[in-house]
PDB file of C-alpha atoms in Angstrom:
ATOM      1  CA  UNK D   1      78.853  64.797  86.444  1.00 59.00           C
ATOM      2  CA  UNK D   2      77.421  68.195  88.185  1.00 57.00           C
ATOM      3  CA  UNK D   3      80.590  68.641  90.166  1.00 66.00           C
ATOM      4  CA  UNK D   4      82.462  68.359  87.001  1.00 69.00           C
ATOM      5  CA  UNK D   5      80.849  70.863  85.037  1.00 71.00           C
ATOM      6  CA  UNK D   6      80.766  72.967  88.088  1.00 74.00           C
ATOM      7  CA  UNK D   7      84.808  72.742  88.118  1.00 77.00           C
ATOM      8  CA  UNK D   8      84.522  73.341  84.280  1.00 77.00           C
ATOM      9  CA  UNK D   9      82.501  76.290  85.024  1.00 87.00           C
ATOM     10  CA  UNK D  10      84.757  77.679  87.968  1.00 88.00           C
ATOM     11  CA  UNK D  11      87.704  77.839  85.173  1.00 90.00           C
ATOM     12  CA  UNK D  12      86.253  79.220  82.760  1.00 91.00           C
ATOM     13  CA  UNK D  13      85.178  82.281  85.009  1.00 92.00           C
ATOM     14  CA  UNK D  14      89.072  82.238  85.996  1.00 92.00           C
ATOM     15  CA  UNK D  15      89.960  82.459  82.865  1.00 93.00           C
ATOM     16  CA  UNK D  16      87.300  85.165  81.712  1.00 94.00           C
ATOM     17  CA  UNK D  17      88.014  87.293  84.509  1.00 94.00           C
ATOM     18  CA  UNK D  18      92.077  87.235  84.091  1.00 93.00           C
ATOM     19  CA  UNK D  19      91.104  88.589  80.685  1.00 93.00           C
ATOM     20  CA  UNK D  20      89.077  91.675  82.075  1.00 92.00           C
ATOM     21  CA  UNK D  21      90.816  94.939  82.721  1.00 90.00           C
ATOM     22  CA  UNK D  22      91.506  96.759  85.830  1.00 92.00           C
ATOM     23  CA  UNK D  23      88.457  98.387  85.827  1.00 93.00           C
ATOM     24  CA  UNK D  24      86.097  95.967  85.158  1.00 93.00           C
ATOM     25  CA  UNK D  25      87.986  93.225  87.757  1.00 94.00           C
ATOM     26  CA  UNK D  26      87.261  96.217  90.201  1.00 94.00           C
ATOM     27  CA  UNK D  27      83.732  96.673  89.411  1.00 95.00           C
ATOM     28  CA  UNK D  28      83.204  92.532  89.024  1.00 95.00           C
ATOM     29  CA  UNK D  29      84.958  92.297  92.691  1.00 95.00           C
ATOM     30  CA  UNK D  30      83.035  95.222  94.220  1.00 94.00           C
ATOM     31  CA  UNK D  31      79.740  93.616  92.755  1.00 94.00           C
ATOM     32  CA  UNK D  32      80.479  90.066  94.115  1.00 94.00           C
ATOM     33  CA  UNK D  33      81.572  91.534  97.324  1.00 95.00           C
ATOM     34  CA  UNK D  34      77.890  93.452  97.716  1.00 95.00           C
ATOM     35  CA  UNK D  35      76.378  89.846  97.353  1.00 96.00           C
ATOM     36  CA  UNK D  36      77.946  88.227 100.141  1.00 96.00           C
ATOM     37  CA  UNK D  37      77.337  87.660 103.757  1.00 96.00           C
ATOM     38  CA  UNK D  38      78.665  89.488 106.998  1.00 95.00           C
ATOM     39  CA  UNK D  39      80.010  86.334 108.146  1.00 97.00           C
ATOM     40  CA  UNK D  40      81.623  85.353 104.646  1.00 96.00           C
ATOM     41  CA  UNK D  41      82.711  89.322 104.511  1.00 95.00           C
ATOM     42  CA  UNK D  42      84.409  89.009 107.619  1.00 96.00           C
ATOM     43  CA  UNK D  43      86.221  85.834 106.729  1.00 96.00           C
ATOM     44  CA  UNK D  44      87.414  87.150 103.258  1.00 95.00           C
ATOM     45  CA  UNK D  45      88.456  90.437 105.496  1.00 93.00           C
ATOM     46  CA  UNK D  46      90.702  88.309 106.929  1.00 95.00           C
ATOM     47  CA  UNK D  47      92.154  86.495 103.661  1.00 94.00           C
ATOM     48  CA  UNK D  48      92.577  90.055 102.428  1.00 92.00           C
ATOM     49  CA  UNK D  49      94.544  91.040 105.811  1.00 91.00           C
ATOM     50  CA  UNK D  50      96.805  88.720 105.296  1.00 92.00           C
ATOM     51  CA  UNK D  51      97.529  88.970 101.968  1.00 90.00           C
ATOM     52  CA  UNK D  52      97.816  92.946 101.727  1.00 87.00           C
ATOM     53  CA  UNK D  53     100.174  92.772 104.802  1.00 86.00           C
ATOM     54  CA  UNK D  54     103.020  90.699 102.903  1.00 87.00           C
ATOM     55  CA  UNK D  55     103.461  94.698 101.028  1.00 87.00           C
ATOM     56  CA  UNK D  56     102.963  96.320 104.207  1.00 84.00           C
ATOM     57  CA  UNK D  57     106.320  97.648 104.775  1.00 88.00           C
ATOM     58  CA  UNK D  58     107.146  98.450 101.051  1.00 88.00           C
ATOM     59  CA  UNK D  59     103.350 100.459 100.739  1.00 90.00           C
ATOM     60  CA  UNK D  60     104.152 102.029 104.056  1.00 92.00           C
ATOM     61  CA  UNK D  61     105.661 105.390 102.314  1.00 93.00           C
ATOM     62  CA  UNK D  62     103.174 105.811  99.891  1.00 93.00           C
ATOM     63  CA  UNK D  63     100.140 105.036 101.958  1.00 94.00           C
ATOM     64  CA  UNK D  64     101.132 107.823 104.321  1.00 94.00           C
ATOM     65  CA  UNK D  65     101.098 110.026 101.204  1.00 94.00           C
ATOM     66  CA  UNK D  66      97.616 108.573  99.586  1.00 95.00           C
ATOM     67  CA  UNK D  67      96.275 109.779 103.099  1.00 96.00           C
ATOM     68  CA  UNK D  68      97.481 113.013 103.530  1.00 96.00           C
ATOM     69  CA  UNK D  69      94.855 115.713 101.990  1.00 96.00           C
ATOM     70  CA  UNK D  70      98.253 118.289 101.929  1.00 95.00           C
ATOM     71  CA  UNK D  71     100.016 115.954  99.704  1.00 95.00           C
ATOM     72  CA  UNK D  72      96.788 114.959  97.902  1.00 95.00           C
ATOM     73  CA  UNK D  73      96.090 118.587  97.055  1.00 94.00           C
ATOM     74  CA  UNK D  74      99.075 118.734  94.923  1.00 94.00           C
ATOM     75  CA  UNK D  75      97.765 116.164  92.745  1.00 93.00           C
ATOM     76  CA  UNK D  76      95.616 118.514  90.413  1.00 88.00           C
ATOM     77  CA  UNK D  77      96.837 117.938  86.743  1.00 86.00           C
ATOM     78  CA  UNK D  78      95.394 114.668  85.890  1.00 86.00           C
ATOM     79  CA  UNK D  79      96.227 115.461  82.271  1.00 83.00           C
ATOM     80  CA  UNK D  80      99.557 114.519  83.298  1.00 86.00           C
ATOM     81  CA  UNK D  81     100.085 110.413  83.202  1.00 88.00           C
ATOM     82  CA  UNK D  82     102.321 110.360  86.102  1.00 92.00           C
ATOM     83  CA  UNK D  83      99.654 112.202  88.096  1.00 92.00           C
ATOM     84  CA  UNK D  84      97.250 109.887  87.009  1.00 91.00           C
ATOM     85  CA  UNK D  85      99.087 106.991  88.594  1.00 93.00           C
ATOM     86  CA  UNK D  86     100.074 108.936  91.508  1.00 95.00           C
ATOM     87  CA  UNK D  87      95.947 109.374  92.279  1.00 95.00           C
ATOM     88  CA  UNK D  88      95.158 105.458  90.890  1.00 95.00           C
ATOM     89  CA  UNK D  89      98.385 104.674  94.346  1.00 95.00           C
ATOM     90  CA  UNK D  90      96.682 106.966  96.491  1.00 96.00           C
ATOM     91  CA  UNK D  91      92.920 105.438  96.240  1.00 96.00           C
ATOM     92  CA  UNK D  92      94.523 101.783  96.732  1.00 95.00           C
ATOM     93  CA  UNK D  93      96.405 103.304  99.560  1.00 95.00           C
ATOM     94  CA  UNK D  94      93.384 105.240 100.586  1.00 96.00           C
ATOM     95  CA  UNK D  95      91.779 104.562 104.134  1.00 95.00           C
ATOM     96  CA  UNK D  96      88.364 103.702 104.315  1.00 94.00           C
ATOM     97  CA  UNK D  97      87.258 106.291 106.536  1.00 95.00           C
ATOM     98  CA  UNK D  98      89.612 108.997 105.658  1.00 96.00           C
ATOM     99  CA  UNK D  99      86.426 111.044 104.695  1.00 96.00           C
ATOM    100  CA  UNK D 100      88.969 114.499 104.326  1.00 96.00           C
ATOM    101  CA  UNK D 101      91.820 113.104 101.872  1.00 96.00           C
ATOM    102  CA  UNK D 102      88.141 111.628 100.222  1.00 96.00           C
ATOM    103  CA  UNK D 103      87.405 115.213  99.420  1.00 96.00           C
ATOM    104  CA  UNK D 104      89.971 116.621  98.433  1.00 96.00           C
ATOM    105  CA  UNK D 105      90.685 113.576  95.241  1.00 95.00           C
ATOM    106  CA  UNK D 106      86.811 114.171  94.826  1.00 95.00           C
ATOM    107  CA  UNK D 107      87.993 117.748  93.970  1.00 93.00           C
ATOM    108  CA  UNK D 108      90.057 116.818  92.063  1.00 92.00           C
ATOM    109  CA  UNK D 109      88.178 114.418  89.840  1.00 92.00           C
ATOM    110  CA  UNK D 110      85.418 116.069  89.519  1.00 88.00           C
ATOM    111  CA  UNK D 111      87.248 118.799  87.132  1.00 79.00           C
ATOM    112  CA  UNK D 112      87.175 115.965  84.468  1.00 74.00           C
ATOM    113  CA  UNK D 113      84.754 117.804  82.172  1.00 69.00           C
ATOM    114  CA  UNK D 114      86.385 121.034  81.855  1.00 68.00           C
ATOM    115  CA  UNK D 115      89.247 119.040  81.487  1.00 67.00           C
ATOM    116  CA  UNK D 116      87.847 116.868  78.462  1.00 66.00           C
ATOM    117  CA  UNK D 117      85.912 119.997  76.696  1.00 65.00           C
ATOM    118  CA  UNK D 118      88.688 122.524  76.974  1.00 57.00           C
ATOM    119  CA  UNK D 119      91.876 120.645  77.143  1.00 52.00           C
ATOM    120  CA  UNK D 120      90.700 117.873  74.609  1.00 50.00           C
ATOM    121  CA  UNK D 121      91.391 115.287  76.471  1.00 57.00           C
ATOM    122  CA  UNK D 122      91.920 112.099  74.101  1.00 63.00           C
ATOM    123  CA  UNK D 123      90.675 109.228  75.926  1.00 62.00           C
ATOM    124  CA  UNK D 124      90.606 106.983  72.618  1.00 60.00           C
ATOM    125  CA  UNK D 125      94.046 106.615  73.960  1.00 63.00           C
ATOM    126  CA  UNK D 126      94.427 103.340  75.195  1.00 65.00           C
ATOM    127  CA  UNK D 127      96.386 104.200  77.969  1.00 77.00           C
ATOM    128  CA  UNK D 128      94.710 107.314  78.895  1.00 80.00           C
ATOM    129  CA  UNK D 129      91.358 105.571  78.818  1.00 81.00           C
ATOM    130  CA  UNK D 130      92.363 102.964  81.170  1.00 85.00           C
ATOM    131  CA  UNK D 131      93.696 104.879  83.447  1.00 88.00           C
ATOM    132  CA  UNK D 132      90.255 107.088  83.421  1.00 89.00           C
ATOM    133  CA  UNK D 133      88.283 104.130  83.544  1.00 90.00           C
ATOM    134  CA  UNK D 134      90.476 102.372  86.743  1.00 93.00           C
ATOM    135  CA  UNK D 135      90.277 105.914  88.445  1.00 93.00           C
ATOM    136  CA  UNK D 136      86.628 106.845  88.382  1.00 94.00           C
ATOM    137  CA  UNK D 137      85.625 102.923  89.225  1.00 95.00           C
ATOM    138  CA  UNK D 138      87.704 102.954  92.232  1.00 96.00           C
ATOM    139  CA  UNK D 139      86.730 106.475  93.463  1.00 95.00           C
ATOM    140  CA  UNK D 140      82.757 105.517  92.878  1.00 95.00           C
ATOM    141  CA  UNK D 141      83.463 102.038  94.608  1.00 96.00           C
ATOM    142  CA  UNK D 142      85.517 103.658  97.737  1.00 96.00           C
ATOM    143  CA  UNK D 143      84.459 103.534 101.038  1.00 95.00           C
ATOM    144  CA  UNK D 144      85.723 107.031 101.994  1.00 96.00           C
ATOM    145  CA  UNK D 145      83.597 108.790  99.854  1.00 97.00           C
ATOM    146  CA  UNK D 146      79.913 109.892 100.679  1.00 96.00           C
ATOM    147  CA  UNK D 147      76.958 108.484  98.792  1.00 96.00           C
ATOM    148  CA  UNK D 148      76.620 111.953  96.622  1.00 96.00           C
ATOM    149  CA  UNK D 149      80.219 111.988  95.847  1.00 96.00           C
ATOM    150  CA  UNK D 150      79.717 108.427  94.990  1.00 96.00           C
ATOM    151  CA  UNK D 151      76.600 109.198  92.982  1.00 95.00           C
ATOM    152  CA  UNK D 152      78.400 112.090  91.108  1.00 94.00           C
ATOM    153  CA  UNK D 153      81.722 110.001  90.266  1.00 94.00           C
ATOM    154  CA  UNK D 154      79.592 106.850  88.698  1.00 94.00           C
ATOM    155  CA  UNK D 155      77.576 109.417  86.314  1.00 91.00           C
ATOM    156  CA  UNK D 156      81.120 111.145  85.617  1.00 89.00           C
ATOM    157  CA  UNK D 157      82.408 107.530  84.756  1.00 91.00           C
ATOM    158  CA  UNK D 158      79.557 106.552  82.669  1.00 90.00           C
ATOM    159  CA  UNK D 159      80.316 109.960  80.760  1.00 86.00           C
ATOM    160  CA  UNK D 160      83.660 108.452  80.221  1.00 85.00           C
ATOM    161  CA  UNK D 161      83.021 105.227  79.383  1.00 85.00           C
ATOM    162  CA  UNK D 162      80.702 106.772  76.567  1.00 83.00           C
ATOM    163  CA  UNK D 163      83.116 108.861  74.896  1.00 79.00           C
ATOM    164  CA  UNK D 164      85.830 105.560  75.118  1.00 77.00           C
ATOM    165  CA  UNK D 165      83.369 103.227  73.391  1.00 77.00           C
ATOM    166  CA  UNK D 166      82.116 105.794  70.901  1.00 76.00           C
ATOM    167  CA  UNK D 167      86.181 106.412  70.012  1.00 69.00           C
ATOM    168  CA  UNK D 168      86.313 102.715  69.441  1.00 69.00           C
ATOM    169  CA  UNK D 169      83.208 102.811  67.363  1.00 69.00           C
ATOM    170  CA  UNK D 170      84.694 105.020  65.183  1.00 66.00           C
ATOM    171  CA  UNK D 171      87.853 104.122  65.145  1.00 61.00           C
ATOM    172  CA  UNK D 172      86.378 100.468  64.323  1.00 62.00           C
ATOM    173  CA  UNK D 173      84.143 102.229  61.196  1.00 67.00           C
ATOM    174  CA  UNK D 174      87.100 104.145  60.195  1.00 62.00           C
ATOM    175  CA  UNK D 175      89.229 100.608  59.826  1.00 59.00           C
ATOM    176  CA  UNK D 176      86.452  98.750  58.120  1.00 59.00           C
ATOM    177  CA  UNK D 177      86.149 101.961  55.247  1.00 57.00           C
ATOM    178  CA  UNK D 178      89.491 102.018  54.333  1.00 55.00           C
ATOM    179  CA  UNK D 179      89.917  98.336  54.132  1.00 51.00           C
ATOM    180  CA  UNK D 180      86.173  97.668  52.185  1.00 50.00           C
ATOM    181  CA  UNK D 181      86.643  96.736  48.485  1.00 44.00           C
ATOM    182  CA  UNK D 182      85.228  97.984  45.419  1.00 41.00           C
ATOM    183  CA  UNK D 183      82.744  95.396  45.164  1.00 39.00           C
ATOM    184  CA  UNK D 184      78.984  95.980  46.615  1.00 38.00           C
ATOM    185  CA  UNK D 185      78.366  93.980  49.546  1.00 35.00           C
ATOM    186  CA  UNK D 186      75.571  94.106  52.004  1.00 34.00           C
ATOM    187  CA  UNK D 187      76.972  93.855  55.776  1.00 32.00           C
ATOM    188  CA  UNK D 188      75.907  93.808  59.200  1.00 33.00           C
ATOM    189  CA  UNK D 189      78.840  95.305  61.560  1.00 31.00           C
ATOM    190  CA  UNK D 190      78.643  95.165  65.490  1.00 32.00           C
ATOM    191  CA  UNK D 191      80.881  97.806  67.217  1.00 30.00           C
ATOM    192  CA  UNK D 192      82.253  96.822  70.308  1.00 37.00           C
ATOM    193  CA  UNK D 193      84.383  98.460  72.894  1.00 43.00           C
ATOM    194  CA  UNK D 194      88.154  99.019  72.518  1.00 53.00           C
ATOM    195  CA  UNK D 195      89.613  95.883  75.027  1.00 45.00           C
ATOM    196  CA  UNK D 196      91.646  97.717  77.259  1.00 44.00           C
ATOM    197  CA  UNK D 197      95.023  96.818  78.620  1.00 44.00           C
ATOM    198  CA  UNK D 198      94.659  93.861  81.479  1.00 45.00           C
ATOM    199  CA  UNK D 199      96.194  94.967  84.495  1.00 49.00           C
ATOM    200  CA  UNK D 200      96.830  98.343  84.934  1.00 51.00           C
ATOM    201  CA  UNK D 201      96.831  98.762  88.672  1.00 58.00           C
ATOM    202  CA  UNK D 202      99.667  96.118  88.659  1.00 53.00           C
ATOM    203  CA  UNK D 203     101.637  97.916  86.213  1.00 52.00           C
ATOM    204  CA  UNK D 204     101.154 101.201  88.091  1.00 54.00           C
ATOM    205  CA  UNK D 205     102.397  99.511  91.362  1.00 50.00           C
TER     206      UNK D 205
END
């Protein structure tokens, strides 16, 4: 009986996490991975190896490009979607200890409030918030960058998680005012977040 509600259990996480985004199977991953053992990180090091090596040759291109600060450098316009999935390649592709090319994407992200003040920046976008979301998770969960830049990208991400799930909000209340009937009614309405596409970084790849 315990082993089959543990097999019960073990789906439905499957199933909840295949429904997460890009973002949040990143974060979930990186979490999970934090709670583990050297000897179990080692052995799903090796799982990993093996499995990221089947792309080798096809990644081979781009990853000499995601660690190349010159080519990195000319990455600057993240308004620009195509840029935005060039820099969501190039932290995938992104060495661990590459601590250079690490600075110069840091750079670049960090321009992200100028960039949502003066350019207006609409990350209600469904699109355009998940590919903000997937970018600042990975940079604040990669290896290559210090713990300050680290530090600095998570309170940039919760910044843009806020303004995502206080578009929603509204765009939520805005749905349920123009659809609420004459009639009186007393109501109790919980906003929740937009759900996001599902797998970005696959798409982008």
């Amino acid at each position: 009986m315990v082993e089959k509600r543990s097999v019960i259990q073990r789906e439905n996480v499957y199933r909840w996490f295949s429904e997460l985004n890009s973002a949040q199977r990143v974060e979930f991953l990186c979490g999970l991975l934090d709670l583990c053992v050297p000897i179990e990180l080692r052995f799903l090091g090796s799982c990993l190896e093996d499995l990221a090596g089947k792309d080798y040759h096809s990644l081979r291109d781009a990853e000499i490009k995601a660690n190349n600060p010159a080519d990195l450098a000319t990455l600057t316009n993240i308004t620009d979607e195509v840029v935005r999935s060039k820099l969501l390649i190039s932290l995938a592709l992104l060495n661990s200890d590459n601590r250079e090319a690490a600075g110069v994407l840091f750079r670049t992200l960090t321009h992200i409030d100028s960039i949502i003040n003066n350019y207006g920046l609409q990350l209600n976008d469904g699109q355009t918030g998940d590919q903000f979301l997937l970018l600042f998770t990975m940079a604040s969960n990669h290896p290559a960058f210090s713990f300050h830049q680290k530090q600095v990208l998570r309170k940039e991400l919760s910044q843009i998680q806020g303004i995502v799930i206080t578009s929603c909000n509204n765009a939520n209340l805005s749905t349920s005012s123009s659809t609420a009937t004459s009639t009186t009614v007393t109501t109790t309405t919980t906003f929740t977040p937009c759900v996001a596409g599902s797998h970005f970084l696959h798409k982008v790849s």
